[in-house]
């Protein structure tokens, strides 16, 4: 294993006001230099986690080889000296954003893939999602003698596999994953198998691809495109696939549940060039803009996106409303993570470091600003101030998601409920707080329509997970309820 020392990161200050996906996973089977393809795939999934990345490869000669590093994929996995450590025709990788509790102190021991030696051979595991009963499982496992080496919830899967009496690794994984609750898209690799599993509700994405004789598992289709792989299909909710040199076997190890894919993947997390459930993410976002223009029309001169994730919805809003589209805000593509200490002065500059108002375009205009979400509201307020400073006559916000009122427990970093603006304020109060001329969020029904459900949200059996908007949690958040630190709708 090759390690780098822990470092202090200052997260992108703009992103403090966004929900953040915590992980992307990628696996390759049966391709020369598999780790190089995994590195490219992880690079395409970098938006799903920017704090750390890891790759494990396997060859019969060298066994399992691991490199886990803090920082961007490109910081490490472009170097020949690093890739030389990762030979073989099989590899899996993971890119990670740490949870709020460990932000700023990312520990290398938490970086995935995790690796464990079992009596029947080694196994590397990479997980996207969150185990909602991990605290309870961890304390039970520790009571029974397990020694944890990381703070990662994923390690519970490893210890549960170690305690299983099954004779092979896939069966041990089945045993372990039947005990854990929550959202998981897991990729695992043994000496001869690449395994992919999705939780019974399929909350987080996982897709299957092919390139020549090789197989690929990936969080998103955009990471198949980067290596020229063909999209085969999605791994279905509750499905386990086992890929060997003989081909692919599909199993159904869990009880059937109604799927509840994360609707926020369409709004923000996934890349717009990915396809989910047969619907392009870009097209879903554009349709959200169309729905918003119908639900919340406004008289204005320009429609401008808050870049980048507001862009397709702004295009849709412009198309449906007839109001001209313009780039009223320009994003500096080169501001990201820095290694400088976060002084107050620099924090205040956060939004300006990343976004600048295109004064020549907005001066004297009534501007509709389309953003993907309002989380804490701090960025929206600063953008509005910058717009007015640049001479905009009116500022109208249109938001491509319903008010974010509840925390996510399924693999997305969310501020505590009290810090979610919409948990404390009505839409009108938020408008007053932001001091904008008007503010409207898309309705849940409008969002569902845009995401391929023309009749809107099925109230009895919603087609997606939308808990952060509705407070209806499809999977019991066991640990959060036990901690009592985040009030849930029933407790409120
Ligand atoms: S709570 Fe929100 S962010 Fe979390 S999985 Fe559900 S829809 Fe996605």
GROMACS .gro file of C-alpha atoms in nm, residues 88-317:
model
  230
   88UNK     CA    1  -0.323  -0.611  -1.383
   89UNK     CA    2  -0.636  -0.670  -1.586
   90UNK     CA    3  -0.870  -0.603  -1.294
   91UNK     CA    4  -0.901  -0.290  -1.080
   92UNK     CA    5  -1.156  -0.095  -0.882
   93UNK     CA    6  -1.149   0.264  -0.763
   94UNK     CA    7  -1.327   0.516  -0.550
   95UNK     CA    8  -1.339   0.893  -0.526
   96UNK     CA    9  -1.450   1.041  -0.202
   97UNK     CA   10  -1.584   1.347  -0.034
   98UNK     CA   11  -1.567   1.312   0.343
   99UNK     CA   12  -1.864   1.365   0.571
  100UNK     CA   13  -1.910   1.689   0.761
  101UNK     CA   14  -1.758   1.545   1.080
  102UNK     CA   15  -1.423   1.473   0.922
  103UNK     CA   16  -1.412   1.768   0.685
  104UNK     CA   17  -1.070   1.931   0.692
  105UNK     CA   18  -0.908   1.628   0.853
  106UNK     CA   19  -0.954   1.362   0.590
  107UNK     CA   20  -0.778   1.056   0.725
  108UNK     CA   21  -0.608   0.826   0.481
  109UNK     CA   22  -0.743   0.528   0.668
  110UNK     CA   23  -1.096   0.629   0.558
  111UNK     CA   24  -1.006   0.646   0.189
  112UNK     CA   25  -1.146   0.362  -0.020
  113UNK     CA   26  -1.131   0.101  -0.165
  114UNK     CA   27  -1.101  -0.086   0.164
  115UNK     CA   28  -0.918  -0.417   0.150
  116UNK     CA   29  -0.952  -0.731   0.364
  117UNK     CA   30  -0.798  -1.078   0.365
  118UNK     CA   31  -1.042  -1.363   0.420
  119UNK     CA   32  -0.960  -1.732   0.450
  120UNK     CA   33  -1.073  -1.781   0.090
  121UNK     CA   34  -0.870  -1.484  -0.044
  122UNK     CA   35  -0.859  -1.105  -0.052
  123UNK     CA   36  -1.139  -0.864  -0.134
  124UNK     CA   37  -1.135  -0.492  -0.211
  125UNK     CA   38  -1.455  -0.291  -0.163
  126UNK     CA   39  -1.569   0.052  -0.280
  127UNK     CA   40  -1.903   0.194  -0.168
  128UNK     CA   41  -2.120   0.487  -0.274
  129UNK     CA   42  -2.403   0.564  -0.035
  130UNK     CA   43  -2.448   0.553   0.338
  131UNK     CA   44  -2.531   0.276   0.581
  132UNK     CA   45  -2.804   0.414   0.804
  133UNK     CA   46  -2.752   0.163   1.085
  134UNK     CA   47  -2.369   0.176   1.079
  135UNK     CA   48  -2.335   0.312   1.435
  136UNK     CA   49  -2.554   0.037   1.576
  137UNK     CA   50  -2.372  -0.231   1.376
  138UNK     CA   51  -2.031  -0.094   1.469
  139UNK     CA   52  -2.098  -0.109   1.841
  140UNK     CA   53  -2.241  -0.463   1.812
  141UNK     CA   54  -1.938  -0.573   1.609
  142UNK     CA   55  -1.692  -0.411   1.850
  143UNK     CA   56  -1.868  -0.584   2.143
  144UNK     CA   57  -1.809  -0.912   1.962
  145UNK     CA   58  -1.439  -0.848   1.909
  146UNK     CA   59  -1.411  -0.667   1.574
  147UNK     CA   60  -1.130  -0.413   1.559
  148UNK     CA   61  -1.214  -0.124   1.328
  149UNK     CA   62  -0.936   0.051   1.141
  150UNK     CA   63  -1.134   0.342   0.996
  151UNK     CA   64  -1.430   0.565   1.070
  152UNK     CA   65  -1.593   0.458   0.743
  153UNK     CA   66  -1.939   0.301   0.753
  154UNK     CA   67  -1.821   0.076   0.469
  155UNK     CA   68  -1.595  -0.110   0.713
  156UNK     CA   69  -1.909  -0.256   0.874
  157UNK     CA   70  -1.963  -0.452   0.550
  158UNK     CA   71  -1.610  -0.594   0.575
  159UNK     CA   72  -1.655  -0.704   0.939
  160UNK     CA   73  -1.995  -0.853   0.867
  161UNK     CA   74  -1.839  -1.048   0.579
  162UNK     CA   75  -1.565  -1.169   0.814
  163UNK     CA   76  -1.826  -1.307   1.054
  164UNK     CA   77  -2.027  -1.485   0.783
  165UNK     CA   78  -1.990  -1.863   0.769
  166UNK     CA   79  -2.036  -1.880   0.390
  167UNK     CA   80  -1.762  -2.046   0.189
  168UNK     CA   81  -1.711  -1.784  -0.083
  169UNK     CA   82  -1.686  -1.406  -0.097
  170UNK     CA   83  -2.003  -1.327  -0.298
  171UNK     CA   84  -2.211  -1.529  -0.050
  172UNK     CA   85  -2.043  -1.350   0.240
  173UNK     CA   86  -2.123  -1.017   0.073
  174UNK     CA   87  -2.486  -1.121   0.040
  175UNK     CA   88  -2.498  -1.208   0.411
  176UNK     CA   89  -2.341  -0.874   0.506
  177UNK     CA   90  -2.556  -0.661   0.276
  178UNK     CA   91  -2.875  -0.824   0.401
  179UNK     CA   92  -2.787  -0.694   0.749
  180UNK     CA   93  -2.692  -0.339   0.660
  181UNK     CA   94  -2.965  -0.081   0.599
  182UNK     CA   95  -2.936   0.225   0.384
  183UNK     CA   96  -2.822   0.322   0.038
  184UNK     CA   97  -2.540   0.137  -0.128
  185UNK     CA   98  -2.393   0.092  -0.469
  186UNK     CA   99  -2.097  -0.134  -0.399
  187UNK     CA  100  -1.819  -0.256  -0.625
  188UNK     CA  101  -1.594  -0.535  -0.499
  189UNK     CA  102  -1.303  -0.728  -0.646
  190UNK     CA  103  -1.166  -1.069  -0.555
  191UNK     CA  104  -0.883  -1.263  -0.721
  192UNK     CA  105  -1.114  -1.369  -1.002
  193UNK     CA  106  -1.434  -1.168  -0.981
  194UNK     CA  107  -1.567  -0.816  -1.020
  195UNK     CA  108  -1.888  -0.776  -0.820
  196UNK     CA  109  -2.145  -0.497  -0.834
  197UNK     CA  110  -2.443  -0.461  -0.599
  198UNK     CA  111  -2.719  -0.204  -0.565
  199UNK     CA  112  -2.938  -0.169  -0.257
  200UNK     CA  113  -3.298  -0.295  -0.286
  201UNK     CA  114  -3.435   0.055  -0.353
  202UNK     CA  115  -3.154   0.153  -0.588
  203UNK     CA  116  -3.106   0.491  -0.421
  204UNK     CA  117  -2.760   0.550  -0.569
  205UNK     CA  118  -2.673   0.480  -0.935
  206UNK     CA  119  -2.458   0.201  -1.080
  207UNK     CA  120  -2.422   0.115  -1.448
  208UNK     CA  121  -2.264  -0.162  -1.653
  209UNK     CA  122  -2.050  -0.108  -1.961
  210UNK     CA  123  -1.838  -0.303  -2.208
  211UNK     CA  124  -1.522  -0.223  -2.397
  212UNK     CA  125  -1.408  -0.503  -2.622
  213UNK     CA  126  -1.387  -0.814  -2.404
  214UNK     CA  127  -1.373  -0.604  -2.088
  215UNK     CA  128  -1.648  -0.518  -1.840
  216UNK     CA  129  -1.694  -0.190  -1.655
  217UNK     CA  130  -1.902  -0.092  -1.353
  218UNK     CA  131  -1.945   0.281  -1.291
  219UNK     CA  132  -2.150   0.526  -1.090
  220UNK     CA  133  -2.244   0.713  -1.407
  221UNK     CA  134  -2.249   0.668  -1.783
  222UNK     CA  135  -2.025   0.973  -1.842
  223UNK     CA  136  -1.738   0.766  -1.700
  224UNK     CA  137  -1.804   0.495  -1.962
  225UNK     CA  138  -1.779   0.755  -2.238
  226UNK     CA  139  -1.436   0.873  -2.126
  227UNK     CA  140  -1.281   0.531  -2.201
  228UNK     CA  141  -1.488   0.467  -2.513
  229UNK     CA  142  -1.696   0.197  -2.342
  230UNK     CA  143  -2.047   0.110  -2.450
  231UNK     CA  144  -2.335   0.144  -2.203
  232UNK     CA  145  -2.497  -0.198  -2.155
  233UNK     CA  146  -2.758  -0.134  -1.884
  234UNK     CA  147  -2.811  -0.015  -1.530
  235UNK     CA  148  -2.754  -0.255  -1.245
  236UNK     CA  149  -3.109  -0.289  -1.119
  237UNK     CA  150  -3.220  -0.203  -0.766
  238UNK     CA  151  -3.153  -0.508  -0.548
  239UNK     CA  152  -2.937  -0.678  -0.812
  240UNK     CA  153  -2.593  -0.832  -0.762
  241UNK     CA  154  -2.380  -0.897  -1.069
  242UNK     CA  155  -2.076  -1.123  -1.060
  243UNK     CA  156  -1.837  -1.087  -1.351
  244UNK     CA  157  -1.579  -1.359  -1.416
  245UNK     CA  158  -1.384  -1.481  -1.718
  246UNK     CA  159  -1.691  -1.694  -1.799
  247UNK     CA  160  -1.922  -1.391  -1.825
  248UNK     CA  161  -2.179  -1.215  -1.611
  249UNK     CA  162  -2.414  -1.372  -1.360
  250UNK     CA  163  -2.709  -1.175  -1.220
  251UNK     CA  164  -2.852  -1.253  -0.875
  252UNK     CA  165  -3.133  -1.114  -0.661
  253UNK     CA  166  -3.014  -1.154  -0.302
  254UNK     CA  167  -3.264  -0.917  -0.136
  255UNK     CA  168  -3.636  -0.900  -0.081
  256UNK     CA  169  -3.810  -0.699  -0.353
  257UNK     CA  170  -3.876  -0.335  -0.270
  258UNK     CA  171  -4.020  -0.053  -0.477
  259UNK     CA  172  -3.732   0.145  -0.630
  260UNK     CA  173  -3.663   0.491  -0.486
  261UNK     CA  174  -3.379   0.641  -0.687
  262UNK     CA  175  -3.241   0.972  -0.555
  263UNK     CA  176  -3.420   1.247  -0.749
  264UNK     CA  177  -3.143   1.492  -0.657
  265UNK     CA  178  -2.910   1.299  -0.891
  266UNK     CA  179  -3.114   1.451  -1.174
  267UNK     CA  180  -3.115   1.799  -1.021
  268UNK     CA  181  -2.752   1.835  -0.926
  269UNK     CA  182  -2.529   1.540  -0.839
  270UNK     CA  183  -2.490   1.358  -1.169
  271UNK     CA  184  -2.311   1.507  -1.463
  272UNK     CA  185  -2.543   1.649  -1.731
  273UNK     CA  186  -2.387   1.421  -1.993
  274UNK     CA  187  -2.489   1.110  -1.798
  275UNK     CA  188  -2.804   0.911  -1.869
  276UNK     CA  189  -3.015   0.771  -1.585
  277UNK     CA  190  -3.319   0.551  -1.629
  278UNK     CA  191  -3.308   0.617  -2.003
  279UNK     CA  192  -3.335   0.993  -1.948
  280UNK     CA  193  -3.044   1.227  -2.013
  281UNK     CA  194  -2.962   1.427  -1.702
  282UNK     CA  195  -2.923   1.736  -1.920
  283UNK     CA  196  -3.270   1.685  -2.064
  284UNK     CA  197  -3.422   1.636  -1.718
  285UNK     CA  198  -3.265   1.964  -1.605
  286UNK     CA  199  -3.380   2.147  -1.918
  287UNK     CA  200  -3.733   2.018  -1.859
  288UNK     CA  201  -3.716   2.139  -1.498
  289UNK     CA  202  -3.656   2.486  -1.642
  290UNK     CA  203  -3.958   2.444  -1.872
  291UNK     CA  204  -4.174   2.340  -1.576
  292UNK     CA  205  -4.044   2.633  -1.370
  293UNK     CA  206  -4.131   2.880  -1.645
  294UNK     CA  207  -4.486   2.738  -1.653
  295UNK     CA  208  -4.529   2.728  -1.275
  296UNK     CA  209  -4.361   3.060  -1.195
  297UNK     CA  210  -4.365   3.299  -1.492
  298UNK     CA  211  -4.211   3.643  -1.452
  299UNK     CA  212  -4.166   3.953  -1.668
  300UNK     CA  213  -3.795   3.997  -1.727
  301UNK     CA  214  -3.532   4.086  -1.988
  302UNK     CA  215  -3.284   3.802  -1.939
  303UNK     CA  216  -3.260   3.449  -1.805
  304UNK     CA  217  -2.917   3.369  -1.659
  305UNK     CA  218  -2.793   3.047  -1.500
  306UNK     CA  219  -2.596   3.030  -1.182
  307UNK     CA  220  -2.319   2.819  -1.339
  308UNK     CA  221  -2.271   2.537  -1.394
  309UNK     CA  222  -2.554   2.325  -1.262
  310UNK     CA  223  -2.822   2.591  -1.322
  311UNK     CA  224  -2.740   2.611  -1.692
  312UNK     CA  225  -2.970   2.347  -1.850
  313UNK     CA  226  -3.267   2.463  -1.637
  314UNK     CA  227  -3.201   2.824  -1.741
  315UNK     CA  228  -3.200   2.715  -2.106
  316UNK     CA  229  -3.534   2.539  -2.051
  317UNK     CA  230  -3.678   2.843  -1.873
   0.00000   0.00000   0.00000
